[in-house]
Every structure is written in structure tokens, then in C-alpha cells.
Amino acid sequence: MSAAPRIEKPAKAMAPGVHFPPDVFAADCPTRRVLDRIGDKWAVLILILLARGTVRFNELRRLIDGISQKMLSQTLKSLERDGLVSRRVIPTVPVAVEYTITPLGRTLHDAVDPLRIWAETHIAAVEAAQARYDAAPRQG
Amino acid sequence: MSAAPRIEKPAKAMAPGVHFPPDVFAADCPTRRVLDRIGDKWAVLILILLARGTVRFNELRRLIDGISQKMLSQTLKSLERDGLVSRRVIPTVPVAVEYTITPLGRTLHDAVDPLRIWAETHIAAVEAAQARYDAAPRQG
DNA sequence: CGGCATCCTCGTGGATACTG
DNA sequence: CAGTATCCACGAGGATGCCG
């Protein structure tokens, strides 16, 4: 997953002495992890779904088109680890497990929403640009 | 890259008849591609960087910690294809190439910004949750 | 039902070398 | 300088099978 050890910064990839503010551009910036988490499409999808209400494991599986059981399980686990989602086990005969978004998770969901809006608003422009680009007569 | 053929929906992964609103959860939803593009950490990083001003190829390379020449080139190309970034070739002796964010790209940048804010604001909470989770005495 | 373990494929992306 | 092309290693992630 994106949360996995992704630190590929030997700190020698750059000339010594070259330094820029410890910004998002530094490989070890924690903010980068959040970006990675957002990059995880399954995570975002799950978050959006859970923002609408508590859902059970297999129900999520049914709702999210194309997700494998492995990825669902894995993603839920890291979401839980990040405190974005909470897990509740109901010890019925065949066990049932509910997933609910946490307050923290909801704040992230709110921050992600502008992106969804953007996508819906500008997707046409993007596709038009792509068409234009693909049709370009190979400008030197 | 994320923009690559990522369509893994045979439309038969679900029982026939089972249908949900053509939402973000459908694998073929165009919105999903935007999410994928955001998921591309390099793309986001480049976008943020270019939002601050026009930058040249190798300058970007130097600025972004850990990016390979291949990924930079590749990412810039798809950003250009998406109409988010524009490329300008200056035919000097050794050729120079400038990359500039487009108005469309800027709107995306603006939509991404809340995420950066969120990250900076809540990263501590997330890390705390992780620490708690990792220290959990294996409940149930 | 929920979920972990195993296997195995195949795409992502780094390293390297060459060109305009 | 700004790429493109090739090779290759690694790991994400699907498929399958088993367990509590």
C-alpha cells in the first residue's frame, strides 16, 4: 500500500550543499504520505462511501466496483490504523463487522471533496485537451 | 502512469442486474481518473511547484527530491496532455524547455490545496492514531 | 461472514546509455 | 539541455484456498 515504506531518499541523490526548504518536495515530508494515501484510489472511494454511513465488509465489496477482497481488507486496515475509520465487530453467529468513518476521517473527506467537485466540473476540459493533444500533428 | 489503460472492468465482476448509480464507484467513472492523477505524487508535486512559476526541465529535476528523469519526463507529458501544464521550447543552442501551469491546471492546484492544508493540520493526529494502533495489545 | 496466507503475474518505475 | 529507448528488479495486487 501507499503507507508502506516508501522512503527512497538516500539523501545523496542531490549534490551536497544543494538545499531547499523542507517542503512537500522533500521525500521524507509527512505531508507526502497523505498525498500517497489520497493516491490510493480505494482508500478515497471507501472514505466517500463510509461518509454516507456505516457499511459492512461484504457490502463494501459489493458497492465498490472492481475491488478485490485483499485490497479491501488491506485498505480498511490502514484506514483504521490512520484513525480515519473505525471497526466494530459484532459477535453474531457468523461474525459481522461494521466500518464507520471517524470524525478525523470526516475532515479528510471534506478536504477531498473539492477534488471530486473539480473532477466533475473540469473533466470535459481535460478530455478535450487530451483529444487535442492526441490529434496534434507532431509539432516539432 | 495512472493515465495508462487502467480499465479493469469486465462489467461482469458483479451479478447481472445489480446496479448502483453511475457514481465514482463505477470503475469507468471519469472522475476516477482524476483521483488516479492526484494519486500520482509526482504529478501533484510538479503541479504545486509550477503553480509558483515557470520552471525548466532540469530545474524541476533538481527541485523535486527523488524523482527520476524518466518519471519527470513521463509525468510532464501526461500533465501536458491533460491540459494542466504547457510546454514551451526555446530553440537556443542547447535547447531549453520551459514548463508553465495552465489556467486549468491552476484550478486543479486550488482544489488540491485543501488537501495540503489538511495534511499539515492533521498529520499529528494521524501519527498518533498509528502509534496507538501499533501499540494495541491485539484486541479480540 | 470476514479475513489472513500463499502464489504468481505484470505493470511501475529506477538505472543506464544514446540522440537531437 | 532535454529527452527517448532498453533492460530489469521489485512489489502491488488479483486469484485461490483455508480458518475463526
PDB file of C-alpha atoms (C1' of nucleotides) in Angstrom:
ATOM      1  CA  MET A   1       0.000   0.000   0.000  1.00  0.00           C
ATOM      2  CA  SER A   2       0.956   3.597  -0.214  1.00  0.00           C
ATOM      3  CA  ALA A   3       1.583   3.673   3.515  1.00  0.00           C
ATOM      4  CA  ALA A   4       4.318   1.129   3.064  1.00  0.00           C
ATOM      5  CA  PRO A   5       7.964   2.048   3.447  1.00  0.00           C
ATOM      6  CA  ARG A   6       8.255   4.375   0.519  1.00  0.00           C
ATOM      7  CA  ILE A   7      11.258   6.251   1.716  1.00  0.00           C
ATOM      8  CA  GLU A   8      13.681   6.153  -1.134  1.00  0.00           C
ATOM      9  CA  LYS A   9      15.735   9.084  -0.070  1.00  0.00           C
ATOM     10  CA  PRO A  10      19.382   8.266   0.421  1.00  0.00           C
ATOM     11  CA  ALA A  11      19.936  11.989   0.844  1.00  0.00           C
ATOM     12  CA  LYS A  12      22.657  11.734  -1.695  1.00  0.00           C
ATOM     13  CA  ALA A  13      20.521  11.950  -4.784  1.00  0.00           C
ATOM     14  CA  MET A  14      21.375  15.603  -4.868  1.00  0.00           C
ATOM     15  CA  ALA A  15      24.613  17.475  -4.948  1.00  0.00           C
ATOM     16  CA  PRO A  16      25.832  18.117  -1.422  1.00  0.00           C
ATOM     17  CA  GLY A  17      25.073  21.615  -0.303  1.00  0.00           C
ATOM     18  CA  VAL A  18      22.050  21.919  -2.507  1.00  0.00           C
ATOM     19  CA  HIS A  19      19.199  22.562  -0.145  1.00  0.00           C
ATOM     20  CA  PHE A  20      15.632  23.764  -0.445  1.00  0.00           C
ATOM     21  CA  PRO A  21      13.081  24.393   2.279  1.00  0.00           C
ATOM     22  CA  PRO A  22      11.912  21.192   3.965  1.00  0.00           C
ATOM     23  CA  ASP A  23       8.791  21.415   1.902  1.00  0.00           C
ATOM     24  CA  VAL A  24       6.471  18.919   0.347  1.00  0.00           C
ATOM     25  CA  PHE A  25       9.217  18.279  -2.141  1.00  0.00           C
ATOM     26  CA  ALA A  26      11.407  16.551   0.359  1.00  0.00           C
ATOM     27  CA  ALA A  27      10.915  12.817   0.159  1.00  0.00           C
ATOM     28  CA  ASP A  28      10.606  12.458   3.892  1.00  0.00           C
ATOM     29  CA  CYS A  29       7.936  15.106   4.340  1.00  0.00           C
ATOM     30  CA  PRO A  30       4.997  13.631   6.244  1.00  0.00           C
ATOM     31  CA  THR A  31       2.620  15.513   4.028  1.00  0.00           C
ATOM     32  CA  ARG A  32       3.778  13.338   1.219  1.00  0.00           C
ATOM     33  CA  ARG A  33       2.285  10.344   2.948  1.00  0.00           C
ATOM     34  CA  VAL A  34      -1.083  11.969   2.971  1.00  0.00           C
ATOM     35  CA  LEU A  35      -0.751  12.533  -0.737  1.00  0.00           C
ATOM     36  CA  ASP A  36       0.122   8.894  -1.109  1.00  0.00           C
ATOM     37  CA  ARG A  37      -2.886   7.889   0.898  1.00  0.00           C
ATOM     38  CA  ILE A  38      -5.092  10.013  -1.320  1.00  0.00           C
ATOM     39  CA  GLY A  39      -3.392   8.462  -4.255  1.00  0.00           C
ATOM     40  CA  ASP A  40      -4.802   5.211  -3.056  1.00  0.00           C
ATOM     41  CA  LYS A  41      -7.993   5.257  -5.057  1.00  0.00           C
ATOM     42  CA  TRP A  42      -9.549   2.506  -2.981  1.00  0.00           C
ATOM     43  CA  ALA A  43      -8.975   4.454   0.200  1.00  0.00           C
ATOM     44  CA  VAL A  44     -10.660   7.525  -1.198  1.00  0.00           C
ATOM     45  CA  LEU A  45     -13.553   5.531  -2.541  1.00  0.00           C
ATOM     46  CA  ILE A  46     -14.072   3.808   0.771  1.00  0.00           C
ATOM     47  CA  LEU A  47     -13.882   7.087   2.599  1.00  0.00           C
ATOM     48  CA  ILE A  48     -16.520   8.645   0.381  1.00  0.00           C
ATOM     49  CA  LEU A  49     -18.726   5.629   0.825  1.00  0.00           C
ATOM     50  CA  LEU A  50     -18.389   5.494   4.587  1.00  0.00           C
ATOM     51  CA  ALA A  51     -19.047   9.213   4.803  1.00  0.00           C
ATOM     52  CA  ARG A  52     -22.584   8.302   3.860  1.00  0.00           C
ATOM     53  CA  GLY A  53     -22.999   5.823   6.638  1.00  0.00           C
ATOM     54  CA  THR A  54     -21.780   2.676   8.331  1.00  0.00           C
ATOM     55  CA  VAL A  55     -21.233  -0.235   5.997  1.00  0.00           C
ATOM     56  CA  ARG A  56     -20.321  -3.882   6.446  1.00  0.00           C
ATOM     57  CA  PHE A  57     -17.361  -5.598   4.847  1.00  0.00           C
ATOM     58  CA  ASN A  58     -19.030  -7.539   2.098  1.00  0.00           C
ATOM     59  CA  GLU A  59     -21.410  -4.739   1.483  1.00  0.00           C
ATOM     60  CA  LEU A  60     -18.449  -2.512   0.724  1.00  0.00           C
ATOM     61  CA  ARG A  61     -17.130  -5.193  -1.547  1.00  0.00           C
ATOM     62  CA  ARG A  62     -20.359  -5.198  -3.457  1.00  0.00           C
ATOM     63  CA  LEU A  63     -20.556  -1.441  -3.617  1.00  0.00           C
ATOM     64  CA  ILE A  64     -17.061  -0.767  -4.877  1.00  0.00           C
ATOM     65  CA  ASP A  65     -16.700  -1.895  -8.401  1.00  0.00           C
ATOM     66  CA  GLY A  66     -13.647  -3.980  -9.081  1.00  0.00           C
ATOM     67  CA  ILE A  67     -12.043  -4.100  -5.660  1.00  0.00           C
ATOM     68  CA  SER A  68     -10.599  -7.392  -4.544  1.00  0.00           C
ATOM     69  CA  GLN A  69     -11.139  -8.798  -1.100  1.00  0.00           C
ATOM     70  CA  LYS A  70      -7.465  -8.446  -0.416  1.00  0.00           C
ATOM     71  CA  MET A  71      -7.312  -4.776  -1.264  1.00  0.00           C
ATOM     72  CA  LEU A  72     -10.480  -4.009   0.614  1.00  0.00           C
ATOM     73  CA  SER A  73      -9.218  -5.707   3.732  1.00  0.00           C
ATOM     74  CA  GLN A  74      -5.815  -4.140   3.394  1.00  0.00           C
ATOM     75  CA  THR A  75      -7.110  -0.661   2.725  1.00  0.00           C
ATOM     76  CA  LEU A  76      -9.593  -0.782   5.564  1.00  0.00           C
ATOM     77  CA  LYS A  77      -6.848  -1.837   7.880  1.00  0.00           C
ATOM     78  CA  SER A  78      -4.625   1.076   7.035  1.00  0.00           C
ATOM     79  CA  LEU A  79      -7.529   3.473   7.174  1.00  0.00           C
ATOM     80  CA  GLU A  80      -8.234   2.166  10.630  1.00  0.00           C
ATOM     81  CA  ARG A  81      -4.605   2.464  11.545  1.00  0.00           C
ATOM     82  CA  ASP A  82      -4.634   6.076  10.451  1.00  0.00           C
ATOM     83  CA  GLY A  83      -7.634   6.721  12.658  1.00  0.00           C
ATOM     84  CA  LEU A  84      -9.811   7.587   9.710  1.00  0.00           C
ATOM     85  CA  VAL A  85     -12.177   4.667  10.031  1.00  0.00           C
ATOM     86  CA  SER A  86     -13.329   2.630  12.990  1.00  0.00           C
ATOM     87  CA  ARG A  87     -14.014  -1.071  13.024  1.00  0.00           C
ATOM     88  CA  ARG A  88     -16.690  -2.751  15.098  1.00  0.00           C
ATOM     89  CA  VAL A  89     -17.003  -6.496  15.424  1.00  0.00           C
ATOM     90  CA  ILE A  90     -20.443  -7.858  16.168  1.00  0.00           C
ATOM     91  CA  PRO A  91     -20.110 -11.381  17.556  1.00  0.00           C
ATOM     92  CA  THR A  92     -23.175 -12.876  15.909  1.00  0.00           C
ATOM     93  CA  VAL A  93     -23.197 -16.449  14.681  1.00  0.00           C
ATOM     94  CA  PRO A  94     -21.277 -15.749  11.521  1.00  0.00           C
ATOM     95  CA  VAL A  95     -19.372 -12.736  12.671  1.00  0.00           C
ATOM     96  CA  ALA A  96     -20.377  -9.343  11.310  1.00  0.00           C
ATOM     97  CA  VAL A  97     -18.059  -6.367  11.012  1.00  0.00           C
ATOM     98  CA  GLU A  98     -19.092  -2.777  10.621  1.00  0.00           C
ATOM     99  CA  TYR A  99     -16.945   0.058   9.373  1.00  0.00           C
ATOM    100  CA  THR A 100     -17.656   3.651  10.269  1.00  0.00           C
ATOM    101  CA  ILE A 101     -15.922   6.877   9.381  1.00  0.00           C
ATOM    102  CA  THR A 102     -14.365   8.700  12.323  1.00  0.00           C
ATOM    103  CA  PRO A 103     -14.570  12.441  12.936  1.00  0.00           C
ATOM    104  CA  LEU A 104     -10.994  12.693  11.734  1.00  0.00           C
ATOM    105  CA  GLY A 105     -11.885  10.711   8.661  1.00  0.00           C
ATOM    106  CA  ARG A 106     -14.745  13.039   8.002  1.00  0.00           C
ATOM    107  CA  THR A 107     -12.458  16.045   7.988  1.00  0.00           C
ATOM    108  CA  LEU A 108     -10.328  14.326   5.385  1.00  0.00           C
ATOM    109  CA  HIS A 109     -13.397  13.500   3.391  1.00  0.00           C
ATOM    110  CA  ASP A 110     -14.318  17.158   3.440  1.00  0.00           C
ATOM    111  CA  ALA A 111     -10.869  18.076   2.213  1.00  0.00           C
ATOM    112  CA  VAL A 112     -11.087  15.566  -0.594  1.00  0.00           C
ATOM    113  CA  ASP A 113     -14.469  16.728  -1.732  1.00  0.00           C
ATOM    114  CA  PRO A 114     -13.201  19.800  -3.613  1.00  0.00           C
ATOM    115  CA  LEU A 115     -11.307  17.341  -5.740  1.00  0.00           C
ATOM    116  CA  ARG A 116     -14.425  15.439  -6.583  1.00  0.00           C
ATOM    117  CA  ILE A 117     -16.096  18.710  -7.468  1.00  0.00           C
ATOM    118  CA  TRP A 118     -13.161  19.707  -9.611  1.00  0.00           C
ATOM    119  CA  ALA A 119     -13.242  16.408 -11.413  1.00  0.00           C
ATOM    120  CA  GLU A 120     -16.911  16.698 -12.177  1.00  0.00           C
ATOM    121  CA  THR A 121     -16.539  20.285 -13.281  1.00  0.00           C
ATOM    122  CA  HIS A 122     -13.448  20.058 -15.411  1.00  0.00           C
ATOM    123  CA  ILE A 123     -13.377  16.509 -16.685  1.00  0.00           C
ATOM    124  CA  ALA A 124     -14.748  17.676 -20.013  1.00  0.00           C
ATOM    125  CA  ALA A 125     -11.966  20.225 -20.377  1.00  0.00           C
ATOM    126  CA  VAL A 126      -9.386  17.583 -19.581  1.00  0.00           C
ATOM    127  CA  GLU A 127     -10.767  15.156 -22.102  1.00  0.00           C
ATOM    128  CA  ALA A 128     -10.908  17.883 -24.708  1.00  0.00           C
ATOM    129  CA  ALA A 129      -7.264  18.692 -24.038  1.00  0.00           C
ATOM    130  CA  GLN A 130      -6.372  15.046 -24.384  1.00  0.00           C
ATOM    131  CA  ALA A 131      -8.172  14.781 -27.686  1.00  0.00           C
ATOM    132  CA  ARG A 132      -6.390  17.878 -28.912  1.00  0.00           C
ATOM    133  CA  TYR A 133      -3.042  16.533 -27.786  1.00  0.00           C
ATOM    134  CA  ASP A 134      -3.572  13.147 -29.344  1.00  0.00           C
ATOM    135  CA  ALA A 135      -4.598  14.711 -32.623  1.00  0.00           C
ATOM    136  CA  ALA A 136      -1.607  17.045 -32.682  1.00  0.00           C
ATOM    137  CA  PRO A 137       0.344  16.655 -35.924  1.00  0.00           C
ATOM    138  CA  ARG A 138       3.593  16.135 -34.114  1.00  0.00           C
ATOM    139  CA  GLN A 139       4.666  19.739 -33.810  1.00  0.00           C
ATOM    140  CA  GLY A 140       8.451  19.876 -33.974  1.00  0.00           C
TER     141      GLY A 140
ATOM    142  CA  MET B   1       1.347   6.091 -15.174  1.00  0.00           C
ATOM    143  CA  SER B   2      -2.055   6.492 -13.757  1.00  0.00           C
ATOM    144  CA  ALA B   3      -3.292   7.729 -17.074  1.00  0.00           C
ATOM    145  CA  ALA B   4      -2.384   4.409 -18.595  1.00  0.00           C
ATOM    146  CA  PRO B   5      -5.038   1.863 -19.565  1.00  0.00           C
ATOM    147  CA  ARG B   6      -6.298   1.105 -16.161  1.00  0.00           C
ATOM    148  CA  ILE B   7      -9.698  -0.099 -17.168  1.00  0.00           C
ATOM    149  CA  GLU B   8     -10.092  -3.403 -15.471  1.00  0.00           C
ATOM    150  CA  LYS B   9     -13.837  -3.552 -15.603  1.00  0.00           C
ATOM    151  CA  PRO B  10     -15.125  -6.548 -17.496  1.00  0.00           C
ATOM    152  CA  ALA B  11     -18.572  -5.448 -16.380  1.00  0.00           C
ATOM    153  CA  LYS B  12     -19.138  -8.944 -15.190  1.00  0.00           C
ATOM    154  CA  ALA B  13     -17.484  -8.673 -11.828  1.00  0.00           C
ATOM    155  CA  MET B  14     -20.923  -8.179 -10.386  1.00  0.00           C
ATOM    156  CA  ALA B  15     -24.057 -10.214 -10.526  1.00  0.00           C
ATOM    157  CA  PRO B  16     -26.154  -9.220 -13.515  1.00  0.00           C
ATOM    158  CA  GLY B  17     -28.920  -6.883 -12.576  1.00  0.00           C
ATOM    159  CA  VAL B  18     -27.048  -5.486  -9.649  1.00  0.00           C
ATOM    160  CA  HIS B  19     -26.734  -1.807 -10.368  1.00  0.00           C
ATOM    161  CA  PHE B  20     -25.846   1.275  -8.420  1.00  0.00           C
ATOM    162  CA  PRO B  21     -25.856   4.868  -9.529  1.00  0.00           C
ATOM    163  CA  PRO B  22     -23.123   5.594 -12.072  1.00  0.00           C
ATOM    164  CA  ASP B  23     -21.129   7.141  -9.313  1.00  0.00           C
ATOM    165  CA  VAL B  24     -17.471   7.420  -8.500  1.00  0.00           C
ATOM    166  CA  PHE B  25     -17.661   3.790  -7.505  1.00  0.00           C
ATOM    167  CA  ALA B  26     -18.049   2.584 -11.041  1.00  0.00           C
ATOM    168  CA  ALA B  27     -14.685   1.603 -12.457  1.00  0.00           C
ATOM    169  CA  ASP B  28     -15.279   3.501 -15.650  1.00  0.00           C
ATOM    170  CA  CYS B  29     -16.230   6.761 -13.994  1.00  0.00           C
ATOM    171  CA  PRO B  30     -14.101   9.545 -15.432  1.00  0.00           C
ATOM    172  CA  THR B  31     -13.811  11.084 -12.007  1.00  0.00           C
ATOM    173  CA  ARG B  32     -11.800   8.096 -11.040  1.00  0.00           C
ATOM    174  CA  ARG B  33      -9.081   9.113 -13.456  1.00  0.00           C
ATOM    175  CA  VAL B  34      -8.740  12.433 -11.745  1.00  0.00           C
ATOM    176  CA  LEU B  35      -8.296  10.615  -8.482  1.00  0.00           C
ATOM    177  CA  ASP B  36      -5.670   8.494 -10.136  1.00  0.00           C
ATOM    178  CA  ARG B  37      -3.892  11.552 -11.419  1.00  0.00           C
ATOM    179  CA  ILE B  38      -3.907  13.014  -7.939  1.00  0.00           C
ATOM    180  CA  GLY B  39      -2.673   9.709  -6.703  1.00  0.00           C
ATOM    181  CA  ASP B  40       0.352  10.320  -8.820  1.00  0.00           C
ATOM    182  CA  LYS B  41       2.531  12.001  -6.251  1.00  0.00           C
ATOM    183  CA  TRP B  42       4.919  13.330  -8.856  1.00  0.00           C
ATOM    184  CA  ALA B  43       2.101  14.986 -10.760  1.00  0.00           C
ATOM    185  CA  VAL B  44       0.863  16.748  -7.663  1.00  0.00           C
ATOM    186  CA  LEU B  45       4.328  17.824  -6.659  1.00  0.00           C
ATOM    187  CA  ILE B  46       5.034  19.210 -10.108  1.00  0.00           C
ATOM    188  CA  LEU B  47       1.718  20.991 -10.145  1.00  0.00           C
ATOM    189  CA  ILE B  48       2.416  22.645  -6.821  1.00  0.00           C
ATOM    190  CA  LEU B  49       5.858  23.645  -7.998  1.00  0.00           C
ATOM    191  CA  LEU B  50       4.700  25.076 -11.298  1.00  0.00           C
ATOM    192  CA  ALA B  51       1.940  26.963  -9.543  1.00  0.00           C
ATOM    193  CA  ARG B  52       4.727  29.106  -8.177  1.00  0.00           C
ATOM    194  CA  GLY B  53       6.159  29.910 -11.557  1.00  0.00           C
ATOM    195  CA  THR B  54       7.592  28.635 -14.802  1.00  0.00           C
ATOM    196  CA  VAL B  55      10.377  26.134 -14.398  1.00  0.00           C
ATOM    197  CA  ARG B  56      12.748  24.356 -16.747  1.00  0.00           C
ATOM    198  CA  PHE B  57      13.163  20.626 -17.050  1.00  0.00           C
ATOM    199  CA  ASN B  58      16.382  20.062 -15.212  1.00  0.00           C
ATOM    200  CA  GLU B  59      15.452  22.668 -12.691  1.00  0.00           C
ATOM    201  CA  LEU B  60      12.388  20.648 -11.820  1.00  0.00           C
ATOM    202  CA  ARG B  61      14.565  17.617 -11.578  1.00  0.00           C
ATOM    203  CA  ARG B  62      16.757  19.338  -9.066  1.00  0.00           C
ATOM    204  CA  LEU B  63      13.850  20.699  -7.095  1.00  0.00           C
ATOM    205  CA  ILE B  64      11.901  17.501  -6.702  1.00  0.00           C
ATOM    206  CA  ASP B  65      13.637  15.181  -4.354  1.00  0.00           C
ATOM    207  CA  GLY B  66      13.997  11.669  -5.624  1.00  0.00           C
ATOM    208  CA  ILE B  67      12.303  11.896  -8.994  1.00  0.00           C
ATOM    209  CA  SER B  68      13.958  10.106 -11.869  1.00  0.00           C
ATOM    210  CA  GLN B  69      14.396  11.672 -15.250  1.00  0.00           C
ATOM    211  CA  LYS B  70      12.064   9.109 -16.696  1.00  0.00           C
ATOM    212  CA  MET B  71       9.226   9.833 -14.323  1.00  0.00           C
ATOM    213  CA  LEU B  72       9.648  13.565 -14.675  1.00  0.00           C
ATOM    214  CA  SER B  73       9.503  13.391 -18.437  1.00  0.00           C
ATOM    215  CA  GLN B  74       6.614  10.967 -18.357  1.00  0.00           C
ATOM    216  CA  THR B  75       4.625  12.910 -15.807  1.00  0.00           C
ATOM    217  CA  LEU B  76       5.142  16.213 -17.542  1.00  0.00           C
ATOM    218  CA  LYS B  77       3.964  14.684 -20.759  1.00  0.00           C
ATOM    219  CA  SER B  78       0.707  13.447 -19.305  1.00  0.00           C
ATOM    220  CA  LEU B  79       0.170  16.710 -17.463  1.00  0.00           C
ATOM    221  CA  GLU B  80       0.574  18.456 -20.777  1.00  0.00           C
ATOM    222  CA  ARG B  81      -1.769  16.015 -22.428  1.00  0.00           C
ATOM    223  CA  ASP B  82      -4.357  16.749 -19.792  1.00  0.00           C
ATOM    224  CA  GLY B  83      -4.037  20.449 -20.497  1.00  0.00           C
ATOM    225  CA  LEU B  84      -2.783  21.159 -16.985  1.00  0.00           C
ATOM    226  CA  VAL B  85       0.682  22.244 -17.975  1.00  0.00           C
ATOM    227  CA  SER B  86       2.050  23.874 -21.107  1.00  0.00           C
ATOM    228  CA  ARG B  87       5.399  23.225 -22.681  1.00  0.00           C
ATOM    229  CA  ARG B  88       7.477  25.822 -24.463  1.00  0.00           C
ATOM    230  CA  VAL B  89      10.584  25.010 -26.428  1.00  0.00           C
ATOM    231  CA  ILE B  90      13.202  27.718 -26.730  1.00  0.00           C
ATOM    232  CA  PRO B  91      15.500  26.929 -29.657  1.00  0.00           C
ATOM    233  CA  THR B  92      18.706  28.168 -28.145  1.00  0.00           C
ATOM    234  CA  VAL B  93      21.998  26.421 -28.795  1.00  0.00           C
ATOM    235  CA  PRO B  94      21.440  23.641 -26.372  1.00  0.00           C
ATOM    236  CA  VAL B  95      17.669  23.611 -26.439  1.00  0.00           C
ATOM    237  CA  ALA B  96      15.794  24.895 -23.402  1.00  0.00           C
ATOM    238  CA  VAL B  97      12.303  23.830 -22.385  1.00  0.00           C
ATOM    239  CA  GLU B  98      10.020  25.685 -20.044  1.00  0.00           C
ATOM    240  CA  TYR B  99       7.006  24.291 -18.284  1.00  0.00           C
ATOM    241  CA  THR B 100       4.187  26.502 -17.126  1.00  0.00           C
ATOM    242  CA  ILE B 101       0.950  25.748 -15.358  1.00  0.00           C
ATOM    243  CA  THR B 102      -2.175  26.467 -17.393  1.00  0.00           C
ATOM    244  CA  PRO B 103      -5.297  28.181 -16.079  1.00  0.00           C
ATOM    245  CA  LEU B 104      -6.958  24.773 -15.955  1.00  0.00           C
ATOM    246  CA  GLY B 105      -4.000  23.398 -14.059  1.00  0.00           C
ATOM    247  CA  ARG B 106      -4.262  26.228 -11.642  1.00  0.00           C
ATOM    248  CA  THR B 107      -7.859  25.382 -10.839  1.00  0.00           C
ATOM    249  CA  LEU B 108      -6.765  21.840 -10.064  1.00  0.00           C
ATOM    250  CA  HIS B 109      -3.976  23.145  -7.916  1.00  0.00           C
ATOM    251  CA  ASP B 110      -6.509  25.170  -5.995  1.00  0.00           C
ATOM    252  CA  ALA B 111      -8.638  22.088  -5.499  1.00  0.00           C
ATOM    253  CA  VAL B 112      -5.675  20.122  -4.247  1.00  0.00           C
ATOM    254  CA  ASP B 113      -4.614  22.731  -1.781  1.00  0.00           C
ATOM    255  CA  PRO B 114      -7.214  21.892   0.880  1.00  0.00           C
ATOM    256  CA  LEU B 115      -5.562  18.525   0.983  1.00  0.00           C
ATOM    257  CA  ARG B 116      -2.191  20.023   1.700  1.00  0.00           C
ATOM    258  CA  ILE B 117      -3.793  22.077   4.427  1.00  0.00           C
ATOM    259  CA  TRP B 118      -5.488  19.021   5.854  1.00  0.00           C
ATOM    260  CA  ALA B 119      -2.239  17.117   5.857  1.00  0.00           C
ATOM    261  CA  GLU B 120      -0.422  19.842   7.689  1.00  0.00           C
ATOM    262  CA  THR B 121      -3.226  20.255  10.162  1.00  0.00           C
ATOM    263  CA  HIS B 122      -3.982  16.638  10.957  1.00  0.00           C
ATOM    264  CA  ILE B 123      -0.757  14.789  10.353  1.00  0.00           C
ATOM    265  CA  ALA B 124      -0.106  14.722  14.065  1.00  0.00           C
ATOM    266  CA  ALA B 125      -3.488  13.158  14.761  1.00  0.00           C
ATOM    267  CA  VAL B 126      -2.858  10.526  12.127  1.00  0.00           C
ATOM    268  CA  GLU B 127       0.534   9.654  13.501  1.00  0.00           C
ATOM    269  CA  ALA B 128      -0.904   9.455  16.982  1.00  0.00           C
ATOM    270  CA  ALA B 129      -3.582   7.079  15.745  1.00  0.00           C
ATOM    271  CA  GLN B 130      -0.946   4.961  14.094  1.00  0.00           C
ATOM    272  CA  ALA B 131       1.113   4.782  17.238  1.00  0.00           C
ATOM    273  CA  ARG B 132      -1.985   3.772  19.189  1.00  0.00           C
ATOM    274  CA  TYR B 133      -2.875   1.148  16.645  1.00  0.00           C
ATOM    275  CA  ASP B 134       0.598  -0.305  16.532  1.00  0.00           C
ATOM    276  CA  ALA B 135       0.726  -0.488  20.303  1.00  0.00           C
ATOM    277  CA  ALA B 136      -2.656  -2.206  20.516  1.00  0.00           C
ATOM    278  CA  PRO B 137      -2.433  -5.439  22.541  1.00  0.00           C
ATOM    279  CA  ARG B 138      -4.068  -7.429  19.809  1.00  0.00           C
ATOM    280  CA  GLN B 139      -7.684  -6.979  20.902  1.00  0.00           C
ATOM    281  CA  GLY B 140     -10.048  -9.862  20.147  1.00  0.00           C
TER     282      GLY B 140
ATOM    283  C1'  DC C   1     -19.176 -13.662   7.105  1.00  0.00           C
ATOM    284  C1'  DG C   2     -14.811 -11.591   7.472  1.00  0.00           C
ATOM    285  C1'  DG C   3     -10.132 -12.027   6.671  1.00  0.00           C
ATOM    286  C1'  DC C   4      -5.315 -13.942   6.582  1.00  0.00           C
ATOM    287  C1'  DA C   5      -1.739 -16.715   3.909  1.00  0.00           C
ATOM    288  C1'  DT C   6       0.253 -18.166  -0.453  1.00  0.00           C
ATOM    289  C1'  DC C   7       1.352 -17.993  -5.066  1.00  0.00           C
ATOM    290  C1'  DC C   8       2.201 -15.721  -9.281  1.00  0.00           C
ATOM    291  C1'  DT C   9       1.654 -12.304 -12.747  1.00  0.00           C
ATOM    292  C1'  DC C  10       2.686  -7.949 -14.763  1.00  0.00           C
ATOM    293  C1'  DG C  11       2.985  -3.124 -14.544  1.00  0.00           C
ATOM    294  C1'  DT C  12       5.715   0.658 -12.380  1.00  0.00           C
ATOM    295  C1'  DG C  13       9.467   2.856 -12.246  1.00  0.00           C
ATOM    296  C1'  DG C  14      14.782   3.071 -11.470  1.00  0.00           C
ATOM    297  C1'  DA C  15      19.385   2.718 -13.925  1.00  0.00           C
ATOM    298  C1'  DT C  16      21.845   3.202 -17.913  1.00  0.00           C
ATOM    299  C1'  DA C  17      23.037   4.524 -22.497  1.00  0.00           C
ATOM    300  C1'  DC C  18      22.297   7.008 -26.651  1.00  0.00           C
ATOM    301  C1'  DT C  19      20.355  11.161 -29.692  1.00  0.00           C
ATOM    302  C1'  DG C  20      18.928  15.905 -31.393  1.00  0.00           C
TER     303       DG C  20
ATOM    304  C1'  DC D   1      19.905  20.518 -22.107  1.00  0.00           C
ATOM    305  C1'  DA D   2      16.029  17.712 -22.833  1.00  0.00           C
ATOM    306  C1'  DG D   3      14.594  13.994 -23.839  1.00  0.00           C
ATOM    307  C1'  DT D   4      13.906   8.722 -25.836  1.00  0.00           C
ATOM    308  C1'  DA D   5      14.873   3.723 -25.671  1.00  0.00           C
ATOM    309  C1'  DT D   6      16.108  -0.536 -23.360  1.00  0.00           C
ATOM    310  C1'  DC D   7      16.685  -3.516 -19.757  1.00  0.00           C
ATOM    311  C1'  DC D   8      15.431  -5.223 -15.440  1.00  0.00           C
ATOM    312  C1'  DA D   9      14.069  -5.624 -10.449  1.00  0.00           C
ATOM    313  C1'  DC D  10      10.673  -5.100  -7.236  1.00  0.00           C
ATOM    314  C1'  DG D  11       6.437  -5.038  -5.253  1.00  0.00           C
ATOM    315  C1'  DA D  12       1.411  -4.046  -5.817  1.00  0.00           C
ATOM    316  C1'  DG D  13      -2.271  -6.536  -6.271  1.00  0.00           C
ATOM    317  C1'  DG D  14      -5.513 -10.426  -8.338  1.00  0.00           C
ATOM    318  C1'  DA D  15      -6.790 -15.448  -7.666  1.00  0.00           C
ATOM    319  C1'  DT D  16      -7.324 -19.128  -4.769  1.00  0.00           C
ATOM    320  C1'  DG D  17      -7.731 -21.728  -0.596  1.00  0.00           C
ATOM    321  C1'  DC D  18      -8.276 -22.182   4.356  1.00  0.00           C
ATOM    322  C1'  DC D  19      -9.786 -20.720   9.119  1.00  0.00           C
ATOM    323  C1'  DG D  20     -12.389 -18.497  13.223  1.00  0.00           C
TER     324       DG D  20
END
